[in-house]
XYZ file of C-alpha atoms in Angstrom:
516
model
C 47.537 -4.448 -24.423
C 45.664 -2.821 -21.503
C 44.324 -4.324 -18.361
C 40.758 -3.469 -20.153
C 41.753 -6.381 -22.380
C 43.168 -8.548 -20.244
C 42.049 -11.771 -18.150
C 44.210 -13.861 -15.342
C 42.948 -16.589 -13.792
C 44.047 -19.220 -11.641
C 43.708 -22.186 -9.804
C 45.003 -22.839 -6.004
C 48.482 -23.646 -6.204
C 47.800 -27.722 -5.247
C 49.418 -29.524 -2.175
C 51.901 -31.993 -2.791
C 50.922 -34.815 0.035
C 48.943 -36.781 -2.621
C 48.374 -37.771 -5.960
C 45.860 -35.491 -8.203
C 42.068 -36.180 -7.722
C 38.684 -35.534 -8.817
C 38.482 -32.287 -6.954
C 41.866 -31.051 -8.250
C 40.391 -31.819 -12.030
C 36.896 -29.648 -11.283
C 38.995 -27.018 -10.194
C 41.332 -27.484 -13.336
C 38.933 -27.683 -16.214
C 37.060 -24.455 -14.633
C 39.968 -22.054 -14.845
C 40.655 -23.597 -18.267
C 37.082 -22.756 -19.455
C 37.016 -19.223 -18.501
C 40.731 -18.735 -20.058
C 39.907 -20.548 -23.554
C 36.679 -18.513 -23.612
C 38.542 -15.190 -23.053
C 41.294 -15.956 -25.716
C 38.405 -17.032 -27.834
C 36.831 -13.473 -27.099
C 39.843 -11.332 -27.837
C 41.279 -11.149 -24.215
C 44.974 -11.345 -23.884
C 44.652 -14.465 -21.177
C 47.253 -15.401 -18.256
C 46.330 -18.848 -16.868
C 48.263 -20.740 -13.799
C 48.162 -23.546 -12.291
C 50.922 -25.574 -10.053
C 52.095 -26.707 -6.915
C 52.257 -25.774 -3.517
C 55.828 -27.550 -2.338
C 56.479 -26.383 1.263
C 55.139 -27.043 4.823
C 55.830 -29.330 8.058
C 52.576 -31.291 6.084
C 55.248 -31.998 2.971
C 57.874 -32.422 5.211
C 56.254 -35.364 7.430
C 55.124 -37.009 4.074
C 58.403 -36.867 2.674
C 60.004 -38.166 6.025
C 57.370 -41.057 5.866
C 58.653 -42.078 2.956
C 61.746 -42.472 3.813
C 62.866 -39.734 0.969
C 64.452 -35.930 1.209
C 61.618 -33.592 1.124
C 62.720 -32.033 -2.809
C 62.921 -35.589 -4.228
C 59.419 -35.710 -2.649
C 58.131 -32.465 -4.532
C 59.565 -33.190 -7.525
C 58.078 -36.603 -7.686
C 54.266 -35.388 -6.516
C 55.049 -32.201 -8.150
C 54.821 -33.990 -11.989
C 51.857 -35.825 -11.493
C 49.874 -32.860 -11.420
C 52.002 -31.172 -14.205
C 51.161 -34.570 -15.850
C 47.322 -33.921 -14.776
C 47.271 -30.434 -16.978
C 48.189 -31.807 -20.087
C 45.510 -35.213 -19.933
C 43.307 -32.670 -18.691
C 43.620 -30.828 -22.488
C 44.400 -27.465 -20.301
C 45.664 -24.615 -21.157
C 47.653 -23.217 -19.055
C 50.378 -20.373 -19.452
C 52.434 -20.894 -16.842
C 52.650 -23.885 -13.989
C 54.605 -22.558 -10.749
C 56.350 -24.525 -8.181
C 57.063 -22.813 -4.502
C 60.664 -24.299 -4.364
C 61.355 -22.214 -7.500
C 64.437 -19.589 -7.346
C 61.675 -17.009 -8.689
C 59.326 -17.415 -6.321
C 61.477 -17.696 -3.048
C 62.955 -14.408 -4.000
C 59.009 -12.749 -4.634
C 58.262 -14.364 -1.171
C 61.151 -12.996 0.588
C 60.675 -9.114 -1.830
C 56.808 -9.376 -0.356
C 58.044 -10.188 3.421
C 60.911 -6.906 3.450
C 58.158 -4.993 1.957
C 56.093 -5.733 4.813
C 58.901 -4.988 6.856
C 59.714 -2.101 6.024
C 55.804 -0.885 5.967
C 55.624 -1.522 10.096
C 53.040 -4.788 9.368
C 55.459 -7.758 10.665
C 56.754 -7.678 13.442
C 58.646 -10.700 15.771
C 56.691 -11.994 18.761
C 55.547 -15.703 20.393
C 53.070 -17.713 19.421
C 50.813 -20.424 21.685
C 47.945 -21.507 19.974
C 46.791 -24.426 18.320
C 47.880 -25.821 15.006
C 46.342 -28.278 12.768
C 49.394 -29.733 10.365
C 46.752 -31.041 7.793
C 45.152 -27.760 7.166
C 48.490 -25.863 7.859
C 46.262 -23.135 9.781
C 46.138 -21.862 13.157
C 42.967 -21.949 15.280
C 41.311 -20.478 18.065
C 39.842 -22.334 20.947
C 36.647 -20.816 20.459
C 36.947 -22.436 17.118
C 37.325 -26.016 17.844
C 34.855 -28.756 17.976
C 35.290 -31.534 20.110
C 38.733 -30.886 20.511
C 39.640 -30.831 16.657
C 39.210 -27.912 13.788
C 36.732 -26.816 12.093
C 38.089 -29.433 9.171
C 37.087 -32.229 11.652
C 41.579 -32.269 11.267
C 43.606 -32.575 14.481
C 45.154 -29.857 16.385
C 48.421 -29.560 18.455
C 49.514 -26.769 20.656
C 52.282 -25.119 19.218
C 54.459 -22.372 21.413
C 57.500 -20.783 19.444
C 58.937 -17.838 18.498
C 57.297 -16.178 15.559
C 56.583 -13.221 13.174
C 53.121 -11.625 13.111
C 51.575 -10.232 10.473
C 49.194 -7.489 11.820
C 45.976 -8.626 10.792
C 43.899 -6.907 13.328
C 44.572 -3.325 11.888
C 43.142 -5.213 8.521
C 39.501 -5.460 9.408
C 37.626 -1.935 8.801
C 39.331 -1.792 5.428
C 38.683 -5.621 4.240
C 34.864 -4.654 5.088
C 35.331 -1.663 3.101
C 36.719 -3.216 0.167
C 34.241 -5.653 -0.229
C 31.212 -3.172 0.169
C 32.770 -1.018 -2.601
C 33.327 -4.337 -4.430
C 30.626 -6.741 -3.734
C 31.323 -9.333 -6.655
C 34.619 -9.627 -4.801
C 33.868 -13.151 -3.489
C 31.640 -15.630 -4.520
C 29.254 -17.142 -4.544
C 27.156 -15.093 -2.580
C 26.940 -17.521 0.645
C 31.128 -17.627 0.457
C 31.124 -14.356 0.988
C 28.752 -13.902 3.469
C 30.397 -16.425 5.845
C 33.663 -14.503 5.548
C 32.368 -10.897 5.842
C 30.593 -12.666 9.084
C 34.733 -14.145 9.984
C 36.413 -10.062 9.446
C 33.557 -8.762 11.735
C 33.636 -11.311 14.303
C 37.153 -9.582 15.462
C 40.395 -10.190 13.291
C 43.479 -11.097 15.365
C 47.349 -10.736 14.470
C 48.545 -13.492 12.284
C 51.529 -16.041 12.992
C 53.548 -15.869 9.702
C 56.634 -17.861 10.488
C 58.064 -20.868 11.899
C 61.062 -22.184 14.118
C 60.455 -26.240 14.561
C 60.887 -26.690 10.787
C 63.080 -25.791 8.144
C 61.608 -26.867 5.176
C 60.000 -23.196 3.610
C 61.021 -20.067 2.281
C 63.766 -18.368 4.736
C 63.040 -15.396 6.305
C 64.967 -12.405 4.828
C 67.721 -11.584 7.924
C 66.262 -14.743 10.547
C 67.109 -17.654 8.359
C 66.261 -19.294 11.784
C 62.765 -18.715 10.607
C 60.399 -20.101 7.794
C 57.785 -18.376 6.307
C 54.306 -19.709 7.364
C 53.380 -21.347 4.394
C 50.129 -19.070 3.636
C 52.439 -16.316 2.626
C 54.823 -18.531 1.106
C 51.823 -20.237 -1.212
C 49.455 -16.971 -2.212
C 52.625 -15.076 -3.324
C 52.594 -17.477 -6.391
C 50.157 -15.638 -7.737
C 52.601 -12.307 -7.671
C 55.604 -14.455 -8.404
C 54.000 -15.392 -12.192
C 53.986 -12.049 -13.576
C 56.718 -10.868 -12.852
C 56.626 -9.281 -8.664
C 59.022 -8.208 -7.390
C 59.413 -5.764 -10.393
C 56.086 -4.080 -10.665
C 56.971 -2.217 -13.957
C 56.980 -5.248 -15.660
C 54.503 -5.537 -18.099
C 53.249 -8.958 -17.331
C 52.495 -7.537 -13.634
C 50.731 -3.811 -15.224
C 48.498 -6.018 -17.545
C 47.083 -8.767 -15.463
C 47.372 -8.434 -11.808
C 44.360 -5.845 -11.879
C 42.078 -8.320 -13.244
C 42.891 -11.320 -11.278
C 40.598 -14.143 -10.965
C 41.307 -17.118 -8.102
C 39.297 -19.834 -8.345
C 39.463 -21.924 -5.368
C 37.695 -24.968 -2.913
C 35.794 -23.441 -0.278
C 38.057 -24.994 2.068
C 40.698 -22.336 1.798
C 38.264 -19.483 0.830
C 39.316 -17.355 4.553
C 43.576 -17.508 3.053
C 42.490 -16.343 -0.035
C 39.511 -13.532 1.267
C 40.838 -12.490 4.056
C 44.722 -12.566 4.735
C 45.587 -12.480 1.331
C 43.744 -9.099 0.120
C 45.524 -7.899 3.617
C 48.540 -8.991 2.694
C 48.550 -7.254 -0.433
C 46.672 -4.208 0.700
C 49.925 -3.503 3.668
C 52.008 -3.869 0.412
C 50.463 -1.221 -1.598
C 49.177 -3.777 -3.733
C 45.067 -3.835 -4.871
C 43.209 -7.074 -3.618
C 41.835 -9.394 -6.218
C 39.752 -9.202 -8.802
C 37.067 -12.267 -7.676
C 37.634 -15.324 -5.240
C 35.449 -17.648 -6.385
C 35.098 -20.459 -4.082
C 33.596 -23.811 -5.324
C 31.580 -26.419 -3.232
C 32.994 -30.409 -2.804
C 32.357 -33.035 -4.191
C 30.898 -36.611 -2.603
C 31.324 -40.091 -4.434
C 28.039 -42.065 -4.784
C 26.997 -40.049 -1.521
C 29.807 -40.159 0.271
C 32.366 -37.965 1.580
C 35.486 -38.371 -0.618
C 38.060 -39.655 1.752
C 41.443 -41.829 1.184
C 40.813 -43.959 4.157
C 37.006 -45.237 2.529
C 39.352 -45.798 -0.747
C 36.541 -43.887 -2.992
C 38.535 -40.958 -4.079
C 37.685 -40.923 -8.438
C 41.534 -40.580 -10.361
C 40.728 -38.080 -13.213
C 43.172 -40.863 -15.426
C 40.413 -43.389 -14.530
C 37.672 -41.177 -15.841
C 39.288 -40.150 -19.050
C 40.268 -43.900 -20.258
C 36.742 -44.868 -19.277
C 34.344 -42.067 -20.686
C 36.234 -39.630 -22.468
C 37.950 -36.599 -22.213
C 35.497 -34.105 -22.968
C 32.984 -36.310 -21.563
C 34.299 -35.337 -18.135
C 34.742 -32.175 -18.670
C 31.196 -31.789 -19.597
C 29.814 -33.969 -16.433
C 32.096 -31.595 -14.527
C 31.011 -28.646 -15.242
C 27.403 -29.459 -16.241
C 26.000 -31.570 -13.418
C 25.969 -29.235 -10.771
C 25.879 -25.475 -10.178
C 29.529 -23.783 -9.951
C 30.252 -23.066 -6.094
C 27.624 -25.643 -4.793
C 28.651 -29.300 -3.560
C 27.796 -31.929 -6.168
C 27.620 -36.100 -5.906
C 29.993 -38.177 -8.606
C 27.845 -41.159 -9.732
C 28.649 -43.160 -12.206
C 25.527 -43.715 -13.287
C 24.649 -39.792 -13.395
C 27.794 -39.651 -15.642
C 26.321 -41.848 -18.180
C 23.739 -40.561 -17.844
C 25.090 -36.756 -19.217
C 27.100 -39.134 -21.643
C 24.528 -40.829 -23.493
C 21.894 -38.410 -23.355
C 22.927 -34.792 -23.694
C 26.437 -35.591 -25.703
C 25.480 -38.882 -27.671
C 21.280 -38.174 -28.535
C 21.377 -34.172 -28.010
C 24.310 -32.758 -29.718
C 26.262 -35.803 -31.172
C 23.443 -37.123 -33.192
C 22.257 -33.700 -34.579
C 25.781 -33.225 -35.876
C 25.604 -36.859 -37.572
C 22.155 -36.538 -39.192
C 22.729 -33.095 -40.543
C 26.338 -33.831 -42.233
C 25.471 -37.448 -42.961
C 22.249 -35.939 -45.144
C 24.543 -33.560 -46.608
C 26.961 -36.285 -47.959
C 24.741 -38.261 -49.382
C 21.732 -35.985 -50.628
C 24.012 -33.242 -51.956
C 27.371 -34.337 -52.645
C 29.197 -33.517 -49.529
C 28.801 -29.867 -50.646
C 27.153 -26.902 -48.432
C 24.054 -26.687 -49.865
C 22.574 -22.884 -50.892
C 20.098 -21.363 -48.798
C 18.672 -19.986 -51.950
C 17.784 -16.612 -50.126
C 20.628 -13.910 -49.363
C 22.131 -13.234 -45.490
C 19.596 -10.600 -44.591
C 16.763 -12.963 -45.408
C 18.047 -15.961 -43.626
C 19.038 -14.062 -40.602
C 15.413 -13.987 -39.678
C 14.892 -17.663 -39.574
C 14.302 -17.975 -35.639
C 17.081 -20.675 -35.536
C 19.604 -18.615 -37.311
C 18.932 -15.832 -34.637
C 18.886 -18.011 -31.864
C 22.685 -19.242 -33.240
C 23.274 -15.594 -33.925
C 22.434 -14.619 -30.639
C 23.928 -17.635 -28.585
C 26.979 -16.012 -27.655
C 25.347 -12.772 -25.692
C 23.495 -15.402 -23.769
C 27.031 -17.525 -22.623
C 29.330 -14.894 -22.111
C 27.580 -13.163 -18.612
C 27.353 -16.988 -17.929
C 30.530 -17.801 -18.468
C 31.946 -14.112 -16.779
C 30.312 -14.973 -13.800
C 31.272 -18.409 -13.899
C 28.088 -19.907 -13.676
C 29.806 -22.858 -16.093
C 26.247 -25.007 -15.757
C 24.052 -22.372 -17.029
C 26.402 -21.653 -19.813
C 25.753 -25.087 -21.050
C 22.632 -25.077 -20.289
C 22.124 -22.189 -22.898
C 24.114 -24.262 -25.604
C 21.868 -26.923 -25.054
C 18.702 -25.368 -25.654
C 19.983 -24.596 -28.786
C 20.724 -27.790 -29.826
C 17.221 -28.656 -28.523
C 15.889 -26.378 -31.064
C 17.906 -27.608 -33.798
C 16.629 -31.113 -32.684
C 12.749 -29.737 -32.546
C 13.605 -27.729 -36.192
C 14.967 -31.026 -38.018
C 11.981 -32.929 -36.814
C 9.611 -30.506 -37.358
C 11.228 -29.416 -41.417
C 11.776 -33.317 -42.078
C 14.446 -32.746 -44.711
C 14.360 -36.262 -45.336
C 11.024 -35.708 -46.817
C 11.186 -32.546 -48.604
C 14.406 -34.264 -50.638
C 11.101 -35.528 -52.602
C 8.870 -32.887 -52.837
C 10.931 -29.660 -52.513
C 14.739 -29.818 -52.746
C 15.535 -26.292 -53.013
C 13.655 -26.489 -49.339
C 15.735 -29.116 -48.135
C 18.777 -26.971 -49.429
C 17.848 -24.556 -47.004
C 17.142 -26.240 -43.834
C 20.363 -27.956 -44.446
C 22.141 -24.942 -44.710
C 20.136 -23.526 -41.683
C 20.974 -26.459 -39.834
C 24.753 -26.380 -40.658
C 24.899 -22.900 -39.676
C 23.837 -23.440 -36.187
C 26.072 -26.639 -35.819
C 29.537 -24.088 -36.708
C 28.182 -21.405 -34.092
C 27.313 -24.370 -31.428
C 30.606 -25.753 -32.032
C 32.759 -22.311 -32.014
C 30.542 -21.346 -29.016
C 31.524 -25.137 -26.845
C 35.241 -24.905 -27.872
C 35.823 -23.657 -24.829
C 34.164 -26.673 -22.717
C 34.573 -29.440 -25.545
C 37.697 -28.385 -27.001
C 38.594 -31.744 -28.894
C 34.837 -32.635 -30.078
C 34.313 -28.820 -31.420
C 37.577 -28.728 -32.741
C 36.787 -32.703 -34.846
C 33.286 -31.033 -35.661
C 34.525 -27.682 -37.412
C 36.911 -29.785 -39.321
C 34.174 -31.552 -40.498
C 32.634 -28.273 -41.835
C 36.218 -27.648 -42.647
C 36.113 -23.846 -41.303
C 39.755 -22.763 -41.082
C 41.667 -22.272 -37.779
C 41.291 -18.410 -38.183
C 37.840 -18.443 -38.711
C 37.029 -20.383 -35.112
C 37.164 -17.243 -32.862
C 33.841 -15.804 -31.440
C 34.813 -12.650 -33.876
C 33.916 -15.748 -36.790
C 29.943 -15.897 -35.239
C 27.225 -14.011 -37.510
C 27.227 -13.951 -41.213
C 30.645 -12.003 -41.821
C 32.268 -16.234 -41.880
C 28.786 -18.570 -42.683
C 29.217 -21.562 -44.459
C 30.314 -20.918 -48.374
C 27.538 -23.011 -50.636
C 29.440 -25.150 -53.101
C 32.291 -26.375 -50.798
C 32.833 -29.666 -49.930
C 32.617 -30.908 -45.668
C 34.357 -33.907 -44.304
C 32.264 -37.267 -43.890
C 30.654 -37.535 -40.197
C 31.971 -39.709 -37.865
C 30.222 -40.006 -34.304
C 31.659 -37.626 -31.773
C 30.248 -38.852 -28.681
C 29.683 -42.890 -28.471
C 26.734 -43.669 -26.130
C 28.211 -46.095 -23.407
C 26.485 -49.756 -23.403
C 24.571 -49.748 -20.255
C 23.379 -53.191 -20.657
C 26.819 -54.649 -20.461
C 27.539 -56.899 -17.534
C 31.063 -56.782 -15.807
C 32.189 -60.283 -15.507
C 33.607 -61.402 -11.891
């Protein structure tokens, strides 16, 4: 398979300091939206997540508690390998920095370097914020602390240099040839406004810490642990060997999805980086906003950060994924409320979508013997019935959505076709013509039914359990649930027999009062 027909995506590699959170989930479920959807549309898909291992940051943690800093990996390291799978995600691959494969990648990328003239061994003095694990200017601090609102320390070693300042003409060139490159559009604005503001040499190594990736020749040395963590992306398919297959098919269509907290290591050093290694830059950064609790900025120390476990058990799996993805337009900041949550829960999934799928297959059981009914017109005939081509037609509305990874307006499409299936069953009242016309109510049922397999085929990708329960109520076969399945080549057969309903999305009692 070509790189035409290919699709690799991933998430940030995710620091090991913590346990998972809310923010780690958003970015999660996003990358596993756009990969389902791709497999789904015929794409051969590469999607990785994992965990970024090294760093004085890891160290101290480790050292706090009182442990050896790989027993501290390992340990942190699982709970987000943990996160993927209650998460329902489907990754290809999950990568951990203290991995044999991609130590010898990072230290394959570093000679290459090398031996290009773009590293070179100087002294650093500067100051250097151990939360962020970045270096700052002084012109760059405020109040005496980063730009993070983290605090600094003045750091003079030895060190590497990577020489970013030779980098900056031919970043600004790359992303005015390319200008999807980053996004969204204020992301990439703020860092074409960072390249031309002056780009100096880069510190890529350390001396008053040992726990990174050696540097090849100067064990003495660790590699700064930018380099160290954006080579994961190389280190998946297969780098250093750039004949491998994995590497030829997916590294030109690379996709990083990202917080817009690290969007400057993954726009700007890392397409440098790869550009002094003969490599191409990415396909798309797509930085996403943060997001607040009940208002609030999510913080450890105000004890509101949201566990994704606590979400699940409480409202569903694919209830958060929709409230994820749904409340708030991809790359902008977005507020978790609980009561906003419920609020997606009970009236989009539970009176929207859940109850049209309940009414139309509980009429079917009982008013024609669990059986698709017959349209009693042929497939060119019903294909004019405006719902029919709005079903028909769903999926060339969603998939620019979903390409650009505008996830919200995505579902926003799917939902205004459930709307009109709503409006349609109201408006046809098949409840009524059972009396007066049956043959009629045949064929809104079957128009209705129709539209439910293409809205469920079409949400697999966000909803993958509930679409998945809902086509096995229409009992459509596991072949027949790719988008190549949408039109009238795989419609309902009349005559064969469904599964009995059962509701998909329980509303959530609001009324109920916790006792204390």
């Amino acid at each position: 398979m070509s790189a035409a027909d290919a699709f690799y995506v991933t998430t940030p590699i995710y620091y090991v300091n913590d346990k998972p959170h809310i923010g780690h989930a958003y970015t999660t479920i996003s990358c596993d939206v756009v990969a389902r959807f791709m497999r789904l549309d015929g794409k051969r898909v590469m999607f990785l997540t994992g965990t970024d291992e090294h760093g004085q940051k890891v160290a101290k943690s480790a050292e706090l508690k009182g442990v050896d800093p790989q027993t501290f990996t390992d340990d942190v390291s699982e709970r987000f390998r943990e996160l993927t799978g209650l998460l329902n995600v489907s990754n290809d691959d999950f990568i951990r920095t203290t991995e044999p494969r991609h130590r010898d990648a990072c230290q394959a990328l570093w000679k290459t370097l090398v031996d290009k003239g773009e590293i070179y061994l100087g002294s650093y003095a500067g100051w250097y914020s151990v939360r962020d694990e970045a270096f700052y200017q002084e012109s760059e601090l405020v109040n005496g602390k980063a730009p993070t609102g983290a605090e600094v320390e003045w750091v003079e070693e030895p060190s590497y240099f990577f020489r970013l300042s030779a980098w900056g003409e031919k970043l600004l060139a790359h992303y005015e040839r390319n200008p999807d490159a980053i996004q969204p559009v204020g992301r990439r604005n703020e860092v074409l406004s960072f390249i031309r503001s002056g780009l100096n040499d880069l510190s890529v190594s350390r001396t008053t810490f040992s726990w990174g990736v050696p540097v090849p020749g100067d064990p003495a040395h660790v590699m700064y642990v930018w380099i160290d963590a954006l080579t994961n992306y190389l280190t998946a398919i297969g780098y250093p060997d750039t004949s491998d297959e994995r590497f030829k098919t997916f590294w030109p269509t690379v996709h990083h999805t990202v917080g817009k907290d690290i969007v400057r290591f993954h726009a700007v050093y890392w397409p440098a980086f790869l550009m002094a290694a003969g490599l191409t830059p990415p396909r798309r950064v797509f930085a996403h906003g943060w997001w607040t609790i009940e208002g609030e900025k999510m913080s450890k120390s105000l004890g509101n950060t949201v566990d994704p476990h606590d979400l699940v058990s409480t409202y569903g799996l694919d209830q958060t994924r929709y409230f994820l993805l749904r409340e708030v337009p991809f790359g902008n900041d977005g507020d978790f409320s609980r009561q906003a949550m419920i609020g997606r829960i009970n009236n989009d999934l539970a009176n929207d979508f859940g109850n049209l799928v309940q009414r139309v297959l509980s009429m079917v059981t009982k008013n024609c013997a669990g059986k698709v009914p017959s349209p009693g017109v042929d497939a060119a005939m019903l294909a004019q019935e405006p719902l029919i081509a709005e079903a028909h037609n769903l999926i060339s509305r969603v998939r620019p959505l979903v390409t650009a990874q505008a996830y919200n307006k995505a579902l926003e499409e799917i939902w205004a076709t459930v709307g009109a299936a709503n409006r349609y069953i109201d408006r046809e009242a098949p409840w009524t013509l059972r009396k007066t016309d049956p043959d009629a109510m045949n064929r809104v049922l079957y128009i209705l039914m129709e539209t439910i397999r293409h809205l469920a085929i079409v949400v697999q990708p966000f909803l993958p359990t509930s679409a998945a329960r809902i086509l096995d109520f229409l009992k459509v076969d596991a072949a027949d649930r790719s988008f190549t399945a949408l039109g009238t080549k795989h419609a309902l057969v009349p005559g064969c027999e469904i599964a009995a309903p059962q509701p998909i999305f329980p509303r959530i009692d609001t009324t109920a009062k916790t006792e204390g």
